[in-house]
Amino acid sequence: MNIQENISLQAFNTFGINKNARFFTVCKSIDDLKDSLSFAAKKNLPVLILGGGSNILLTKDLEALVMKNELKGIHKIKEDKEYVWVEVGAGEIWHDWVMTAIENNWAGIENLSLIPGTVGASPMQNIGAYGVEIKEVFEELKALNRKTLEIEKFDAEACQFGYRESVFKNELKDQYIICSVTFRLRKNPIFKTEYGAIQEILEKNKSQKISIKSISDAVIAIRKSKLPNPKEIGNAGSFFKNPTISNKQYERIRSEYPQIPGYPTEEGIKIPAAWLIEQAGWKGKRFGEIGVHEKQPLVLVNYGKGEGKEVKSLSEKIQKSVLEKFGIQLTPEVNFL
Ligand SMILES: Cc1cc2nc3c(=O)[nH]c(=O)nc-3n(C[C@H](O)[C@H](O)[C@H](O)COP(=O)(O)OP(=O)(O)OC[C@H]3O[C@@H](n4cnc5c(N)ncnc54)[C@H](O)[C@@H]3O)c2cc1C
């Protein structure tokens, strides 16, 4: 176990915020995790588990031990006629795992191509994109209980998955370290191509047969055209969740704003947060080193030397103005530290 002191986390968060960790270590095994936890306990330090840093906002230096999860490995556990079960180390890069699945013709996660971050963080907020969430292909995960140091298994029910939610963001927050995730993928794909943008690309390439590879390629092309690359402009993807409101509230807002988009769900009507933020006048606004992205208003950006607390304060102003204009409370998707 190699513990470093006073390390800048700028390269370890996609917002590119320059804040320090008092202690920093890379964990490549469960023993590393246990040793690091015992180091932190002796020093009475809080612990932060870090994956790719693509869903965090650093608002201050961390008087903590930051443990970067690099537990690797991709193992096929079993298969039957329809499915294959694969256990993937929490430190594997999500997109690399998606590419491995596609190479092996294992279907189910192709729509989730190019989401930044690690496999271990994927159940934290039940990552999703283009009509798919990981809960649909999730079998179980193994996690280290930070108190007992025992490995425990969680099935989908125990994870309490919701829209960008799981038990690990709520009741069990900061109590477990996810070590591996087992996925159940299909040998015969069921293509999910309902999204207009995916259909458009597939339509253009109609001479090609639809495959999990062609869907992945389409998703990658759409994401590259719409979302800023964190290597060029610091960001953490969607800053807020898309809110769901009641039918009654939706109709009330629609009487004033007839063009408001809305998608019926079991809980009510889901509204694109990007539309609300744009209507409130924030799209493309820049304030010194931070701002709201010019193409995608749901993405807050750091142009280089921005501070996390400036981004936080901007997010609060956006929340306030959307609340005042539409009576809708936006909830951040990003984890503030
Ligand atoms: C350009 C861009 C596009 C994005 N698009 C999407 C999208 O389409 N859909 C989507 O759902 N998300 C999206 N995101 C958000 C992000 O990619 C996901 O939330 C991703 O799963 C975060 O992974 P990470 O490894 O970077 O997590 P981190 O940011 O490192 O951590 C996030 C949280 O999980 C905790 N954590 C991380 N690993 C573990 C572990 N092994 N055990 C316990 N706790 C852990 C951390 O402590 C922290 O609280 C996007 C982000 C960016 C920058």
mmCIF file of C-alpha atoms and ligand atoms in Angstrom:
data_model
loop_
_atom_site.group_PDB
_atom_site.id
_atom_site.type_symbol
_atom_site.label_atom_id
_atom_site.label_comp_id
_atom_site.label_asym_id
_atom_site.label_seq_id
_atom_site.Cartn_x
_atom_site.Cartn_y
_atom_site.Cartn_z
ATOM 1 C CA MET A 1 0.000 0.000 0.000
ATOM 2 C CA ASN A 2 1.494 3.301 -1.104
ATOM 3 C CA ILE A 3 -0.090 6.333 0.532
ATOM 4 C CA GLN A 4 0.806 9.741 -0.890
ATOM 5 C CA GLU A 5 0.307 13.067 0.870
ATOM 6 C CA ASN A 6 -1.111 16.377 -0.383
ATOM 7 C CA ILE A 7 -1.945 15.252 -3.895
ATOM 8 C CA SER A 8 -3.747 17.478 -6.408
ATOM 9 C CA LEU A 9 -6.968 15.839 -7.594
ATOM 10 C CA GLN A 10 -7.140 17.951 -10.770
ATOM 11 C CA ALA A 11 -6.278 15.008 -13.035
ATOM 12 C CA PHE A 12 -8.696 12.749 -11.146
ATOM 13 C CA ASN A 13 -11.967 14.639 -11.712
ATOM 14 C CA THR A 14 -13.503 15.397 -15.119
ATOM 15 C CA PHE A 15 -14.479 18.907 -14.001
ATOM 16 C CA GLY A 16 -10.711 19.519 -13.736
ATOM 17 C CA ILE A 17 -11.107 21.284 -10.380
ATOM 18 C CA ASN A 18 -7.765 21.793 -8.656
ATOM 19 C CA LYS A 19 -8.270 20.714 -5.045
ATOM 20 C CA ASN A 20 -5.996 18.555 -2.899
ATOM 21 C CA ALA A 21 -6.408 15.306 -1.054
ATOM 22 C CA ARG A 22 -4.613 15.148 2.304
ATOM 23 C CA PHE A 23 -3.884 11.459 1.586
ATOM 24 C CA PHE A 24 -4.259 9.514 -1.672
ATOM 25 C CA THR A 25 -3.842 5.861 -2.528
ATOM 26 C CA VAL A 26 -4.556 3.500 -5.422
ATOM 27 C CA CYS A 27 -6.257 0.212 -4.482
ATOM 28 C CA LYS A 28 -5.739 -2.749 -6.797
ATOM 29 C CA SER A 29 -7.026 -5.527 -4.510
ATOM 30 C CA ILE A 30 -9.445 -6.134 -1.668
ATOM 31 C CA ASP A 31 -6.455 -6.325 0.682
ATOM 32 C CA ASP A 32 -5.419 -2.825 -0.484
ATOM 33 C CA LEU A 33 -8.931 -1.596 0.321
ATOM 34 C CA LYS A 34 -8.820 -3.138 3.803
ATOM 35 C CA ASP A 35 -5.307 -1.801 4.556
ATOM 36 C CA SER A 36 -6.311 1.686 3.389
ATOM 37 C CA LEU A 37 -9.463 1.644 5.527
ATOM 38 C CA SER A 38 -7.413 0.659 8.551
ATOM 39 C CA PHE A 39 -4.919 3.499 7.828
ATOM 40 C CA ALA A 40 -7.822 5.985 7.681
ATOM 41 C CA ALA A 41 -9.391 4.577 10.857
ATOM 42 C CA LYS A 42 -6.105 4.946 12.767
ATOM 43 C CA LYS A 43 -5.845 8.579 11.680
ATOM 44 C CA ASN A 44 -9.557 9.152 12.231
ATOM 45 C CA LEU A 45 -9.916 10.353 8.648
ATOM 46 C CA PRO A 46 -12.989 10.240 6.420
ATOM 47 C CA VAL A 47 -12.618 8.206 3.237
ATOM 48 C CA LEU A 48 -13.600 9.009 -0.351
ATOM 49 C CA ILE A 49 -13.885 6.176 -2.860
ATOM 50 C CA LEU A 50 -12.932 7.500 -6.272
ATOM 51 C CA GLY A 51 -13.580 5.922 -9.660
ATOM 52 C CA GLY A 52 -13.081 8.086 -12.734
ATOM 53 C CA GLY A 53 -14.169 11.273 -10.935
ATOM 54 C CA SER A 54 -16.791 11.945 -13.617
ATOM 55 C CA ASN A 55 -19.720 12.478 -11.267
ATOM 56 C CA ILE A 56 -18.198 14.601 -8.502
ATOM 57 C CA LEU A 57 -17.752 18.316 -7.837
ATOM 58 C CA LEU A 58 -14.852 19.210 -5.540
ATOM 59 C CA THR A 59 -15.767 22.329 -3.581
ATOM 60 C CA LYS A 60 -12.825 22.179 -1.142
ATOM 61 C CA ASP A 61 -9.567 20.425 -0.286
ATOM 62 C CA LEU A 62 -10.334 17.012 1.161
ATOM 63 C CA GLU A 63 -9.030 16.390 4.667
ATOM 64 C CA ALA A 64 -9.516 12.703 3.910
ATOM 65 C CA LEU A 65 -7.983 9.564 2.460
ATOM 66 C CA VAL A 66 -8.948 9.330 -1.207
ATOM 67 C CA MET A 67 -8.945 5.682 -2.330
ATOM 68 C CA LYS A 68 -8.850 5.307 -6.113
ATOM 69 C CA ASN A 69 -10.514 2.041 -7.021
ATOM 70 C CA GLU A 70 -8.492 0.093 -9.597
ATOM 71 C CA LEU A 71 -9.759 -3.446 -8.949
ATOM 72 C CA LYS A 72 -9.590 -5.065 -12.390
ATOM 73 C CA GLY A 73 -10.750 -8.242 -14.116
ATOM 74 C CA ILE A 74 -13.453 -9.456 -16.506
ATOM 75 C CA HIS A 75 -14.578 -13.065 -15.956
ATOM 76 C CA LYS A 76 -17.320 -15.056 -17.619
ATOM 77 C CA ILE A 77 -18.989 -16.943 -14.773
ATOM 78 C CA LYS A 78 -21.610 -19.022 -16.548
ATOM 79 C CA GLU A 79 -23.877 -19.144 -19.573
ATOM 80 C CA ASP A 80 -27.012 -20.796 -20.847
ATOM 81 C CA LYS A 81 -28.734 -20.726 -24.236
ATOM 82 C CA GLU A 82 -29.901 -17.131 -23.853
ATOM 83 C CA TYR A 83 -27.574 -15.379 -21.454
ATOM 84 C CA VAL A 84 -23.994 -14.986 -20.337
ATOM 85 C CA TRP A 85 -23.088 -13.837 -16.818
ATOM 86 C CA VAL A 86 -19.898 -11.761 -16.527
ATOM 87 C CA GLU A 87 -18.264 -10.451 -13.359
ATOM 88 C CA VAL A 88 -16.366 -7.192 -13.892
ATOM 89 C CA GLY A 89 -13.902 -5.531 -11.487
ATOM 90 C CA ALA A 90 -15.068 -2.174 -10.112
ATOM 91 C CA GLY A 91 -11.944 -0.409 -11.399
ATOM 92 C CA GLU A 92 -12.480 -1.391 -15.045
ATOM 93 C CA ILE A 93 -13.241 1.607 -17.288
ATOM 94 C CA TRP A 94 -16.954 1.495 -18.166
ATOM 95 C CA HIS A 95 -16.541 2.184 -21.907
ATOM 96 C CA ASP A 96 -13.723 -0.399 -22.249
ATOM 97 C CA TRP A 97 -16.047 -2.978 -20.680
ATOM 98 C CA VAL A 98 -18.814 -2.027 -23.152
ATOM 99 C CA MET A 99 -16.335 -2.530 -26.019
ATOM 100 C CA THR A 100 -15.309 -5.942 -24.623
ATOM 101 C CA ALA A 101 -18.971 -6.976 -24.432
ATOM 102 C CA ILE A 102 -19.541 -5.900 -28.049
ATOM 103 C CA GLU A 103 -16.438 -7.780 -29.269
ATOM 104 C CA ASN A 104 -17.798 -10.926 -27.605
ATOM 105 C CA ASN A 105 -21.297 -10.350 -29.012
ATOM 106 C CA TRP A 106 -22.792 -9.952 -25.533
ATOM 107 C CA ALA A 107 -25.764 -7.619 -25.851
ATOM 108 C CA GLY A 108 -27.510 -5.196 -23.518
ATOM 109 C CA ILE A 109 -25.082 -2.367 -22.760
ATOM 110 C CA GLU A 110 -24.359 -1.058 -26.286
ATOM 111 C CA ASN A 111 -26.650 1.966 -25.710
ATOM 112 C CA LEU A 112 -24.443 2.890 -22.738
ATOM 113 C CA SER A 113 -21.310 3.337 -24.867
ATOM 114 C CA LEU A 114 -18.950 6.209 -24.038
ATOM 115 C CA ILE A 115 -20.332 6.995 -20.570
ATOM 116 C CA PRO A 116 -17.226 8.064 -18.627
ATOM 117 C CA GLY A 117 -16.184 6.469 -15.347
ATOM 118 C CA THR A 118 -15.716 3.043 -13.851
ATOM 119 C CA VAL A 119 -17.801 -0.110 -13.604
ATOM 120 C CA GLY A 120 -17.869 0.155 -9.789
ATOM 121 C CA ALA A 121 -19.655 3.505 -9.917
ATOM 122 C CA SER A 122 -22.237 2.354 -12.478
ATOM 123 C CA PRO A 123 -24.706 0.948 -9.901
ATOM 124 C CA MET A 124 -24.259 3.977 -7.628
ATOM 125 C CA GLN A 125 -26.623 6.031 -9.757
ATOM 126 C CA ASN A 126 -27.963 3.241 -12.023
ATOM 127 C CA ILE A 127 -26.330 4.858 -15.041
ATOM 128 C CA GLY A 128 -28.495 5.222 -18.087
ATOM 129 C CA ALA A 129 -28.657 6.647 -21.585
ATOM 130 C CA TYR A 130 -30.643 6.236 -24.809
ATOM 131 C CA GLY A 131 -33.427 4.165 -23.283
ATOM 132 C CA VAL A 132 -31.290 1.726 -21.211
ATOM 133 C CA GLU A 133 -30.323 1.657 -17.524
ATOM 134 C CA ILE A 134 -27.866 -0.777 -15.977
ATOM 135 C CA LYS A 135 -30.545 -2.226 -13.719
ATOM 136 C CA GLU A 136 -31.861 -4.037 -16.831
ATOM 137 C CA VAL A 137 -28.659 -6.079 -17.198
ATOM 138 C CA PHE A 138 -27.626 -6.173 -13.547
ATOM 139 C CA GLU A 139 -27.371 -9.539 -11.760
ATOM 140 C CA GLU A 140 -25.531 -8.710 -8.508
ATOM 141 C CA LEU A 141 -22.616 -6.826 -7.028
ATOM 142 C CA LYS A 142 -20.034 -7.611 -4.382
ATOM 143 C CA ALA A 143 -19.174 -4.858 -1.940
ATOM 144 C CA LEU A 144 -16.845 -4.525 1.031
ATOM 145 C CA ASN A 145 -18.657 -3.499 4.194
ATOM 146 C CA ARG A 146 -16.513 -0.644 5.512
ATOM 147 C CA LYS A 147 -17.269 -1.498 9.152
ATOM 148 C CA THR A 148 -17.111 -5.306 9.262
ATOM 149 C CA LEU A 149 -14.620 -5.659 6.362
ATOM 150 C CA GLU A 150 -16.747 -8.551 5.065
ATOM 151 C CA ILE A 151 -17.705 -8.925 1.398
ATOM 152 C CA GLU A 152 -21.487 -8.838 0.930
ATOM 153 C CA LYS A 153 -23.611 -9.549 -2.133
ATOM 154 C CA PHE A 154 -26.458 -7.296 -3.337
ATOM 155 C CA ASP A 155 -29.019 -8.337 -5.943
ATOM 156 C CA ALA A 156 -31.029 -5.794 -7.956
ATOM 157 C CA GLU A 157 -33.777 -5.610 -5.367
ATOM 158 C CA ALA A 158 -31.313 -4.905 -2.546
ATOM 159 C CA CYS A 159 -29.746 -2.116 -4.638
ATOM 160 C CA GLN A 160 -33.124 -0.308 -4.790
ATOM 161 C CA PHE A 161 -32.417 1.101 -8.225
ATOM 162 C CA GLY A 162 -34.352 4.173 -9.351
ATOM 163 C CA TYR A 163 -33.780 6.954 -11.866
ATOM 164 C CA ARG A 164 -30.110 7.871 -11.168
ATOM 165 C CA GLU A 165 -30.544 6.394 -7.692
ATOM 166 C CA SER A 166 -29.578 3.371 -5.624
ATOM 167 C CA VAL A 167 -29.410 2.410 -1.969
ATOM 168 C CA PHE A 168 -25.704 3.360 -2.034
ATOM 169 C CA LYS A 169 -26.599 7.038 -2.559
ATOM 170 C CA ASN A 170 -29.217 6.905 0.199
ATOM 171 C CA GLU A 171 -29.598 4.587 3.255
ATOM 172 C CA LEU A 172 -26.217 2.898 2.693
ATOM 173 C CA LYS A 173 -24.288 6.021 1.670
ATOM 174 C CA ASP A 174 -20.564 5.757 2.529
ATOM 175 C CA GLN A 175 -20.979 2.282 4.061
ATOM 176 C CA TYR A 176 -19.745 0.021 1.221
ATOM 177 C CA ILE A 177 -17.041 -0.149 -1.405
ATOM 178 C CA ILE A 178 -18.269 -1.799 -4.578
ATOM 179 C CA CYS A 179 -15.643 -4.353 -5.659
ATOM 180 C CA SER A 180 -17.259 -6.040 -8.671
ATOM 181 C CA VAL A 181 -20.487 -6.054 -10.659
ATOM 182 C CA THR A 182 -21.976 -9.111 -12.380
ATOM 183 C CA PHE A 183 -23.960 -8.428 -15.553
ATOM 184 C CA ARG A 184 -26.402 -10.748 -17.319
ATOM 185 C CA LEU A 185 -26.077 -10.089 -21.044
ATOM 186 C CA ARG A 186 -27.984 -11.550 -23.967
ATOM 187 C CA LYS A 187 -26.530 -13.819 -26.622
ATOM 188 C CA ASN A 188 -29.351 -12.800 -28.992
ATOM 189 C CA PRO A 189 -29.737 -9.030 -28.874
ATOM 190 C CA ILE A 190 -32.939 -7.081 -28.449
ATOM 191 C CA PHE A 191 -32.156 -3.768 -30.121
ATOM 192 C CA LYS A 192 -33.271 -0.559 -28.417
ATOM 193 C CA THR A 193 -33.488 2.014 -31.158
ATOM 194 C CA GLU A 194 -36.498 4.108 -30.120
ATOM 195 C CA TYR A 195 -34.412 7.242 -29.670
ATOM 196 C CA GLY A 196 -34.921 9.539 -32.654
ATOM 197 C CA ALA A 197 -31.239 10.366 -33.033
ATOM 198 C CA ILE A 198 -30.267 6.662 -33.095
ATOM 199 C CA GLN A 199 -32.966 5.935 -35.667
ATOM 200 C CA GLU A 200 -31.754 8.789 -37.885
ATOM 201 C CA ILE A 201 -28.203 7.433 -37.990
ATOM 202 C CA LEU A 202 -29.334 3.849 -38.598
ATOM 203 C CA GLU A 203 -31.637 5.101 -41.348
ATOM 204 C CA LYS A 204 -28.707 6.883 -43.035
ATOM 205 C CA ASN A 205 -26.671 3.656 -42.960
ATOM 206 C CA LYS A 206 -29.573 1.460 -44.003
ATOM 207 C CA SER A 207 -27.446 -0.709 -46.262
ATOM 208 C CA GLN A 208 -25.738 -2.051 -43.103
ATOM 209 C CA LYS A 209 -27.444 -4.680 -40.957
ATOM 210 C CA ILE A 210 -28.385 -3.443 -37.459
ATOM 211 C CA SER A 211 -26.058 -4.924 -34.837
ATOM 212 C CA ILE A 212 -24.964 -4.083 -31.308
ATOM 213 C CA LYS A 213 -21.834 -2.600 -32.919
ATOM 214 C CA SER A 214 -23.835 -0.319 -35.243
ATOM 215 C CA ILE A 215 -25.970 0.881 -32.305
ATOM 216 C CA SER A 216 -22.847 1.533 -30.236
ATOM 217 C CA ASP A 217 -21.293 3.445 -33.156
ATOM 218 C CA ALA A 218 -24.470 5.545 -33.479
ATOM 219 C CA VAL A 219 -24.526 6.317 -29.744
ATOM 220 C CA ILE A 220 -20.840 7.281 -29.818
ATOM 221 C CA ALA A 221 -21.424 9.609 -32.788
ATOM 222 C CA ILE A 222 -24.427 11.284 -31.093
ATOM 223 C CA ARG A 223 -22.612 11.713 -27.782
ATOM 224 C CA LYS A 224 -19.530 13.178 -29.485
ATOM 225 C CA SER A 225 -21.670 15.702 -31.353
ATOM 226 C CA LYS A 226 -23.756 16.749 -28.330
ATOM 227 C CA LEU A 227 -21.625 16.530 -25.211
ATOM 228 C CA PRO A 228 -18.423 18.419 -24.434
ATOM 229 C CA ASN A 229 -15.362 16.189 -24.089
ATOM 230 C CA PRO A 230 -14.058 16.592 -20.496
ATOM 231 C CA LYS A 231 -10.502 16.431 -21.893
ATOM 232 C CA GLU A 232 -11.263 19.727 -23.668
ATOM 233 C CA ILE A 233 -13.718 21.463 -21.274
ATOM 234 C CA GLY A 234 -14.154 20.324 -17.664
ATOM 235 C CA ASN A 235 -17.625 18.951 -16.908
ATOM 236 C CA ALA A 236 -19.468 16.072 -15.256
ATOM 237 C CA GLY A 237 -22.138 15.431 -17.887
ATOM 238 C CA SER A 238 -25.735 16.192 -16.880
ATOM 239 C CA PHE A 239 -25.540 18.347 -13.775
ATOM 240 C CA PHE A 240 -29.222 17.919 -12.829
ATOM 241 C CA LYS A 241 -31.711 15.071 -13.097
ATOM 242 C CA ASN A 242 -34.732 15.447 -15.367
ATOM 243 C CA PRO A 243 -37.598 16.269 -12.976
ATOM 244 C CA THR A 244 -40.912 14.405 -12.955
ATOM 245 C CA ILE A 245 -44.018 16.449 -12.200
ATOM 246 C CA SER A 246 -47.713 15.609 -11.822
ATOM 247 C CA ASN A 247 -50.055 15.680 -14.833
ATOM 248 C CA LYS A 248 -51.897 18.569 -13.178
ATOM 249 C CA GLN A 249 -48.757 20.684 -12.795
ATOM 250 C CA TYR A 250 -47.716 19.811 -16.351
ATOM 251 C CA GLU A 251 -51.060 21.006 -17.758
ATOM 252 C CA ARG A 252 -50.839 24.192 -15.685
ATOM 253 C CA ILE A 253 -47.356 25.011 -17.051
ATOM 254 C CA ARG A 254 -48.424 24.010 -20.575
ATOM 255 C CA SER A 255 -51.221 26.556 -20.559
ATOM 256 C CA GLU A 256 -48.546 29.262 -20.265
ATOM 257 C CA TYR A 257 -45.745 27.508 -22.227
ATOM 258 C CA PRO A 258 -47.503 25.366 -24.881
ATOM 259 C CA GLN A 259 -44.177 24.168 -26.296
ATOM 260 C CA ILE A 260 -43.014 22.492 -23.029
ATOM 261 C CA PRO A 261 -41.786 18.957 -23.800
ATOM 262 C CA GLY A 262 -42.934 16.138 -21.492
ATOM 263 C CA TYR A 263 -42.700 12.345 -21.472
ATOM 264 C CA PRO A 264 -45.264 10.283 -19.550
ATOM 265 C CA THR A 265 -43.793 7.889 -16.939
ATOM 266 C CA GLU A 266 -45.364 5.780 -14.178
ATOM 267 C CA GLU A 267 -44.802 8.605 -11.668
ATOM 268 C CA GLY A 268 -46.014 11.530 -13.805
ATOM 269 C CA ILE A 269 -44.545 13.605 -16.632
ATOM 270 C CA LYS A 270 -40.772 13.781 -17.074
ATOM 271 C CA ILE A 271 -39.512 17.172 -18.265
ATOM 272 C CA PRO A 272 -36.076 17.669 -19.846
ATOM 273 C CA ALA A 273 -34.132 19.795 -17.342
ATOM 274 C CA ALA A 274 -32.152 21.191 -20.305
ATOM 275 C CA TRP A 275 -35.333 22.811 -21.689
ATOM 276 C CA LEU A 276 -36.175 24.409 -18.331
ATOM 277 C CA ILE A 277 -32.637 25.781 -17.936
ATOM 278 C CA GLU A 278 -32.618 27.148 -21.492
ATOM 279 C CA GLN A 279 -36.026 28.802 -20.983
ATOM 280 C CA ALA A 280 -34.722 30.396 -17.784
ATOM 281 C CA GLY A 281 -32.061 32.052 -19.941
ATOM 282 C CA TRP A 282 -28.902 30.203 -18.884
ATOM 283 C CA LYS A 283 -27.819 28.434 -22.084
ATOM 284 C CA GLY A 284 -24.288 29.414 -23.126
ATOM 285 C CA LYS A 285 -23.847 31.930 -20.265
ATOM 286 C CA ARG A 286 -20.243 32.299 -19.141
ATOM 287 C CA PHE A 287 -19.092 33.727 -15.804
ATOM 288 C CA GLY A 288 -15.299 34.021 -15.820
ATOM 289 C CA GLU A 289 -13.871 30.506 -15.747
ATOM 290 C CA ILE A 290 -17.169 28.645 -15.425
ATOM 291 C CA GLY A 291 -20.479 28.565 -17.257
ATOM 292 C CA VAL A 292 -23.374 26.729 -18.868
ATOM 293 C CA HIS A 293 -22.484 24.826 -22.039
ATOM 294 C CA GLU A 294 -23.470 26.565 -25.275
ATOM 295 C CA LYS A 295 -25.016 23.459 -26.910
ATOM 296 C CA GLN A 296 -26.233 21.493 -23.893
ATOM 297 C CA PRO A 297 -27.545 23.688 -21.031
ATOM 298 C CA LEU A 298 -27.767 20.686 -18.689
ATOM 299 C CA VAL A 299 -23.966 20.603 -18.614
ATOM 300 C CA LEU A 300 -22.109 23.085 -16.396
ATOM 301 C CA VAL A 301 -18.515 23.633 -17.439
ATOM 302 C CA ASN A 302 -15.124 24.676 -16.130
ATOM 303 C CA TYR A 303 -13.116 26.504 -18.801
ATOM 304 C CA GLY A 304 -9.859 25.887 -16.928
ATOM 305 C CA LYS A 305 -9.278 27.619 -13.631
ATOM 306 C CA GLY A 306 -12.833 27.483 -12.255
ATOM 307 C CA GLU A 307 -13.530 26.610 -8.626
ATOM 308 C CA GLY A 308 -15.992 23.947 -7.488
ATOM 309 C CA LYS A 309 -17.698 26.388 -5.166
ATOM 310 C CA GLU A 310 -18.331 28.756 -8.103
ATOM 311 C CA VAL A 311 -19.959 25.899 -10.035
ATOM 312 C CA LYS A 312 -22.019 25.031 -6.949
ATOM 313 C CA SER A 313 -23.162 28.637 -6.561
ATOM 314 C CA LEU A 314 -24.090 28.816 -10.277
ATOM 315 C CA SER A 315 -26.076 25.575 -9.918
ATOM 316 C CA GLU A 316 -27.983 27.105 -6.987
ATOM 317 C CA LYS A 317 -28.827 30.220 -9.023
ATOM 318 C CA ILE A 318 -30.096 28.010 -11.857
ATOM 319 C CA GLN A 319 -32.226 25.997 -9.395
ATOM 320 C CA LYS A 320 -33.683 29.204 -7.947
ATOM 321 C CA SER A 321 -34.596 30.719 -11.309
ATOM 322 C CA VAL A 322 -36.193 27.486 -12.615
ATOM 323 C CA LEU A 323 -38.160 27.214 -9.367
ATOM 324 C CA GLU A 324 -39.351 30.815 -9.674
ATOM 325 C CA LYS A 325 -40.279 30.531 -13.353
ATOM 326 C CA PHE A 326 -41.884 27.070 -13.431
ATOM 327 C CA GLY A 327 -42.356 26.014 -9.788
ATOM 328 C CA ILE A 328 -40.096 22.994 -10.479
ATOM 329 C CA GLN A 329 -37.255 22.040 -8.132
ATOM 330 C CA LEU A 330 -34.171 20.718 -9.968
ATOM 331 C CA THR A 331 -32.110 18.101 -8.127
ATOM 332 C CA PRO A 332 -28.370 17.744 -8.830
ATOM 333 C CA GLU A 333 -27.173 14.434 -10.266
ATOM 334 C CA VAL A 334 -23.543 15.268 -9.433
ATOM 335 C CA ASN A 335 -22.125 14.447 -5.971
ATOM 336 C CA PHE A 336 -20.829 17.561 -4.134
ATOM 337 C CA LEU A 337 -17.712 17.073 -2.007
HETATM 338 C C1 LIG B 1 -19.288 13.884 -20.430
HETATM 339 C C2 LIG B 1 -20.067 13.054 -19.413
HETATM 340 C C3 LIG B 1 -21.182 12.364 -19.836
HETATM 341 C C4 LIG B 1 -21.925 11.599 -18.921
HETATM 342 N N1 LIG B 1 -23.011 10.909 -19.366
HETATM 343 C C5 LIG B 1 -23.734 10.139 -18.510
HETATM 344 C C6 LIG B 1 -24.868 9.398 -18.972
HETATM 345 O O1 LIG B 1 -25.204 9.419 -20.148
HETATM 346 N N2 LIG B 1 -25.549 8.656 -18.059
HETATM 347 C C7 LIG B 1 -25.187 8.588 -16.751
HETATM 348 O O2 LIG B 1 -25.857 7.883 -15.990
HETATM 349 N N3 LIG B 1 -24.104 9.269 -16.294
HETATM 350 C C8 LIG B 1 -23.383 10.041 -17.123
HETATM 351 N N4 LIG B 1 -22.292 10.753 -16.666
HETATM 352 C C9 LIG B 1 -21.942 10.690 -15.243
HETATM 353 C C10 LIG B 1 -20.843 9.644 -14.913
HETATM 354 O O3 LIG B 1 -20.169 9.241 -16.059
HETATM 355 C C11 LIG B 1 -21.422 8.413 -14.218
HETATM 356 O O4 LIG B 1 -22.127 8.777 -13.052
HETATM 357 C C12 LIG B 1 -20.332 7.391 -13.841
HETATM 358 O O5 LIG B 1 -20.925 6.193 -13.412
HETATM 359 C C13 LIG B 1 -19.409 7.909 -12.735
HETATM 360 O O6 LIG B 1 -18.347 7.005 -12.635
HETATM 361 P P1 LIG B 1 -16.983 7.398 -11.927
HETATM 362 O O7 LIG B 1 -16.178 6.155 -11.834
HETATM 363 O O8 LIG B 1 -16.353 8.532 -12.636
HETATM 364 O O9 LIG B 1 -17.514 7.836 -10.489
HETATM 365 P P2 LIG B 1 -16.881 8.944 -9.523
HETATM 366 O O10 LIG B 1 -17.210 10.302 -10.049
HETATM 367 O O11 LIG B 1 -15.470 8.644 -9.237
HETATM 368 O O12 LIG B 1 -17.759 8.662 -8.224
HETATM 369 C C14 LIG B 1 -19.123 8.965 -8.195
HETATM 370 C C15 LIG B 1 -19.688 8.582 -6.820
HETATM 371 O O13 LIG B 1 -19.638 7.168 -6.646
HETATM 372 C C16 LIG B 1 -18.796 6.817 -5.535
HETATM 373 N N5 LIG B 1 -18.050 5.623 -5.971
HETATM 374 C C17 LIG B 1 -17.307 5.491 -7.096
HETATM 375 N N6 LIG B 1 -16.832 4.243 -7.196
HETATM 376 C C18 LIG B 1 -17.280 3.573 -6.090
HETATM 377 C C19 LIG B 1 -17.114 2.232 -5.626
HETATM 378 N N7 LIG B 1 -16.402 1.332 -6.284
HETATM 379 N N8 LIG B 1 -17.718 1.893 -4.444
HETATM 380 C C20 LIG B 1 -18.457 2.795 -3.745
HETATM 381 N N9 LIG B 1 -18.624 4.074 -4.150
HETATM 382 C C21 LIG B 1 -18.051 4.449 -5.309
HETATM 383 C C22 LIG B 1 -17.927 8.027 -5.289
HETATM 384 O O14 LIG B 1 -17.508 8.087 -3.938
HETATM 385 C C23 LIG B 1 -18.879 9.162 -5.650
HETATM 386 O O15 LIG B 1 -19.776 9.424 -4.585
HETATM 387 C C24 LIG B 1 -21.517 11.523 -17.563
HETATM 388 C C25 LIG B 1 -20.369 12.215 -17.159
HETATM 389 C C26 LIG B 1 -19.642 12.979 -18.086
HETATM 390 C C27 LIG B 1 -18.394 13.680 -17.632
#
